[in-house]
Tab-separated table of C-alpha atoms in Angstrom:
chain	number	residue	atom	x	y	z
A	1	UNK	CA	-6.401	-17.230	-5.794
A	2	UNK	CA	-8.981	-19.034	-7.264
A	3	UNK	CA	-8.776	-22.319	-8.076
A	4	UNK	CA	-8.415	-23.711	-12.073
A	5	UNK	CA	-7.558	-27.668	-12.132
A	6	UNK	CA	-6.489	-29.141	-14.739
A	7	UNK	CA	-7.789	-32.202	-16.350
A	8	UNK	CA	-3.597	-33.271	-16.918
A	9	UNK	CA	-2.780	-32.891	-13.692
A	10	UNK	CA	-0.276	-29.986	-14.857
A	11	UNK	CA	-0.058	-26.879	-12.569
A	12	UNK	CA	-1.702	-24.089	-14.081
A	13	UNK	CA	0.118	-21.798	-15.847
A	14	UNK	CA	-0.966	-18.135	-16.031
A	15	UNK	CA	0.386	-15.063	-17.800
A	16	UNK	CA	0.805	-11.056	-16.608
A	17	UNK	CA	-0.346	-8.528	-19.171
A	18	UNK	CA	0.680	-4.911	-17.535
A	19	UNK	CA	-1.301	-1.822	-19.086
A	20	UNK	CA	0.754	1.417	-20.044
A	21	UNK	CA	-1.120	3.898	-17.147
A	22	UNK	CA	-4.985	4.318	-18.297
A	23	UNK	CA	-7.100	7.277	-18.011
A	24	UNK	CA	-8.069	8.753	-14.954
A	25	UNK	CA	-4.556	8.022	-13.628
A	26	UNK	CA	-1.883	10.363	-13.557
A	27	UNK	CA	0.818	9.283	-16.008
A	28	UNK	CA	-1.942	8.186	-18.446
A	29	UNK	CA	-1.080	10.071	-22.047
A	30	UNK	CA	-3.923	11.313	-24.178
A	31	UNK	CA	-4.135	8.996	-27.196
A	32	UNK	CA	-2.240	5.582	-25.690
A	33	UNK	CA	-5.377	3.873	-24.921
A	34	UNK	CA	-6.364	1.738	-28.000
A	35	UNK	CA	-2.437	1.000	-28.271
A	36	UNK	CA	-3.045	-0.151	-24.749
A	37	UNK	CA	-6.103	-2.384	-25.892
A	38	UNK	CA	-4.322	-4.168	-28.747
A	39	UNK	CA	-1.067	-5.078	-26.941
A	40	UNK	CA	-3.112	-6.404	-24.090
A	41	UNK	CA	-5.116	-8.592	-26.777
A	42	UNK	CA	-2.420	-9.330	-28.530
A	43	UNK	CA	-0.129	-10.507	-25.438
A	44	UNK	CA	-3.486	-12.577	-24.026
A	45	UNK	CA	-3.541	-14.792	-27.628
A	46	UNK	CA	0.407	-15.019	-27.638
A	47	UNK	CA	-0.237	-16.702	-24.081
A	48	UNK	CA	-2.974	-18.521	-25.005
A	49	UNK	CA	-1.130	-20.049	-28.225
A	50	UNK	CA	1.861	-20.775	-26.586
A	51	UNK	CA	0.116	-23.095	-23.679
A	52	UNK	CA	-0.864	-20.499	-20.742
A	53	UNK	CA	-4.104	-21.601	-19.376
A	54	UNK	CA	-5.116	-17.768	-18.304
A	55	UNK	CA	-3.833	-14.497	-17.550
A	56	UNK	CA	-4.494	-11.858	-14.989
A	57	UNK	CA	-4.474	-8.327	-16.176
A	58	UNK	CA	-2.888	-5.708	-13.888
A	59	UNK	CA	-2.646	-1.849	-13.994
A	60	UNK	CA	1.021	-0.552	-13.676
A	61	UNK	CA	0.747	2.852	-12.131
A	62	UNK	CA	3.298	5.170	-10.169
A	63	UNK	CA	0.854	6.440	-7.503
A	64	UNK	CA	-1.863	4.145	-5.817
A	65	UNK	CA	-4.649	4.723	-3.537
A	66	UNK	CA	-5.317	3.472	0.169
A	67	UNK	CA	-8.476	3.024	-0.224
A	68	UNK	CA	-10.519	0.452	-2.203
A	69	UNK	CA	-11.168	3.009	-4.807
A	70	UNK	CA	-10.600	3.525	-8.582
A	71	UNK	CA	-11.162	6.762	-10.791
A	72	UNK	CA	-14.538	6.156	-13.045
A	73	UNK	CA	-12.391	6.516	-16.276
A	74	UNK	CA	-9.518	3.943	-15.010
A	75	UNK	CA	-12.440	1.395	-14.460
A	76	UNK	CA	-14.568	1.867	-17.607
A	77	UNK	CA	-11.032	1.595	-19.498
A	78	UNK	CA	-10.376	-2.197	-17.882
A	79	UNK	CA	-13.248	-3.023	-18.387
A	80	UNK	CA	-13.162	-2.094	-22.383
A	81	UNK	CA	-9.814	-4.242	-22.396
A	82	UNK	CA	-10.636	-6.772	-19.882
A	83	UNK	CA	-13.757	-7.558	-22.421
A	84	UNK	CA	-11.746	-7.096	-25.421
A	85	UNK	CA	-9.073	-9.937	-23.657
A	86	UNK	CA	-11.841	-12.533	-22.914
A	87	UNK	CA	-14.129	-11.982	-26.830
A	88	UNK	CA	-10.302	-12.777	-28.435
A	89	UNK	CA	-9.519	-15.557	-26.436
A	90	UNK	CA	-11.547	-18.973	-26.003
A	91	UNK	CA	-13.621	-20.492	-23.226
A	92	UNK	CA	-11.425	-22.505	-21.215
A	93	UNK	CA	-8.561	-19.480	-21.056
A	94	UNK	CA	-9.053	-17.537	-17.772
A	95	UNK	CA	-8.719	-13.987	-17.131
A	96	UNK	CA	-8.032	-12.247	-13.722
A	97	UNK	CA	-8.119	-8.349	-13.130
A	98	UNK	CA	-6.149	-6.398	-10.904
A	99	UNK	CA	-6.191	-2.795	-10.841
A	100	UNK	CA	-3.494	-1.722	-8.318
A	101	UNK	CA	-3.335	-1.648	-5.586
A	102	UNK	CA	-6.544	-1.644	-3.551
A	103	UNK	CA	-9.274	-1.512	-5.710
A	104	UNK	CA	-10.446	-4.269	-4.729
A	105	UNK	CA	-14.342	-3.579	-5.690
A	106	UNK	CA	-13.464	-2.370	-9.239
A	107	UNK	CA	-11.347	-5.224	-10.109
A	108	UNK	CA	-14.178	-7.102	-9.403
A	109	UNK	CA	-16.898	-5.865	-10.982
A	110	UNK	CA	-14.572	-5.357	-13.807
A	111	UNK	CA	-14.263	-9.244	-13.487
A	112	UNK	CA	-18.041	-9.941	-13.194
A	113	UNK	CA	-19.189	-8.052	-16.238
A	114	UNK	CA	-16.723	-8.731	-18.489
A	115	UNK	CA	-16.973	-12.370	-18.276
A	116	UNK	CA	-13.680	-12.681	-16.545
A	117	UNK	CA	-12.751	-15.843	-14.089
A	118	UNK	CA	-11.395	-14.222	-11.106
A	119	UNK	CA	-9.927	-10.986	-9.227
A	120	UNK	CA	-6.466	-10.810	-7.703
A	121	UNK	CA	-6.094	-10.528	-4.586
A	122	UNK	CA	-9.528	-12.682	-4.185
């Protein structure tokens, strides 16, 4: 994991926001995904407020891939929130991006053009 010190000298504290399943997975429901978008927002300024110095986002799906793979819709979707997450929430709050289980590659590039700080596992 990558490293955020802390000028206190306090561990660093970071929050999980799980997505409802997003498109291009297979329990994803037609309609869910700006719901999706404003609880993740939502649950990222909560954290924020309340003292968390980042959060990772994660995909919480039934059925995961092998492979370091993720379906084109799944991975524009993150990134939509993943943005959305980092424009509502201020500089010094950092914000990781896991999409489960192996997509490794998407998470980061998710990560890299949506400003975030990191990729779990990374």
């Amino acid at each position: 994991m990558a490293d955020f010190p802390r000028r206190d000298g306090r561990k660093t504290v970071l929050g999980m926001i799980h997505l409802r399943p997003l498109p291009g997975t297979p329990f994803h429901q037609d309609g869910t995904l700006g719901k999706t978008l404003d609880s993740a927002v939502r649950s990222a300024v909560a954290l924020e407020r309340g003292g968390a110095d980042g959060c990772l986002i994660q995909t919480v799906e039934r059925v995961y891939s092998v492979a370091d793979e993720s379906d084109p819709a799944r991975t524009a979707a993150m990134t939509l929130i993943t943005d959305a997450v980092v424009r509502a929430t201020g500089a010094g709050f950092h914000v990781g991006v896991q999409m489960m289980r192996h997509a490794v590659s998407a998470s980061l590039g998710v990560a890299k053009v949506t400003g975030g700080s990191f990729s779990w596992p990374s």
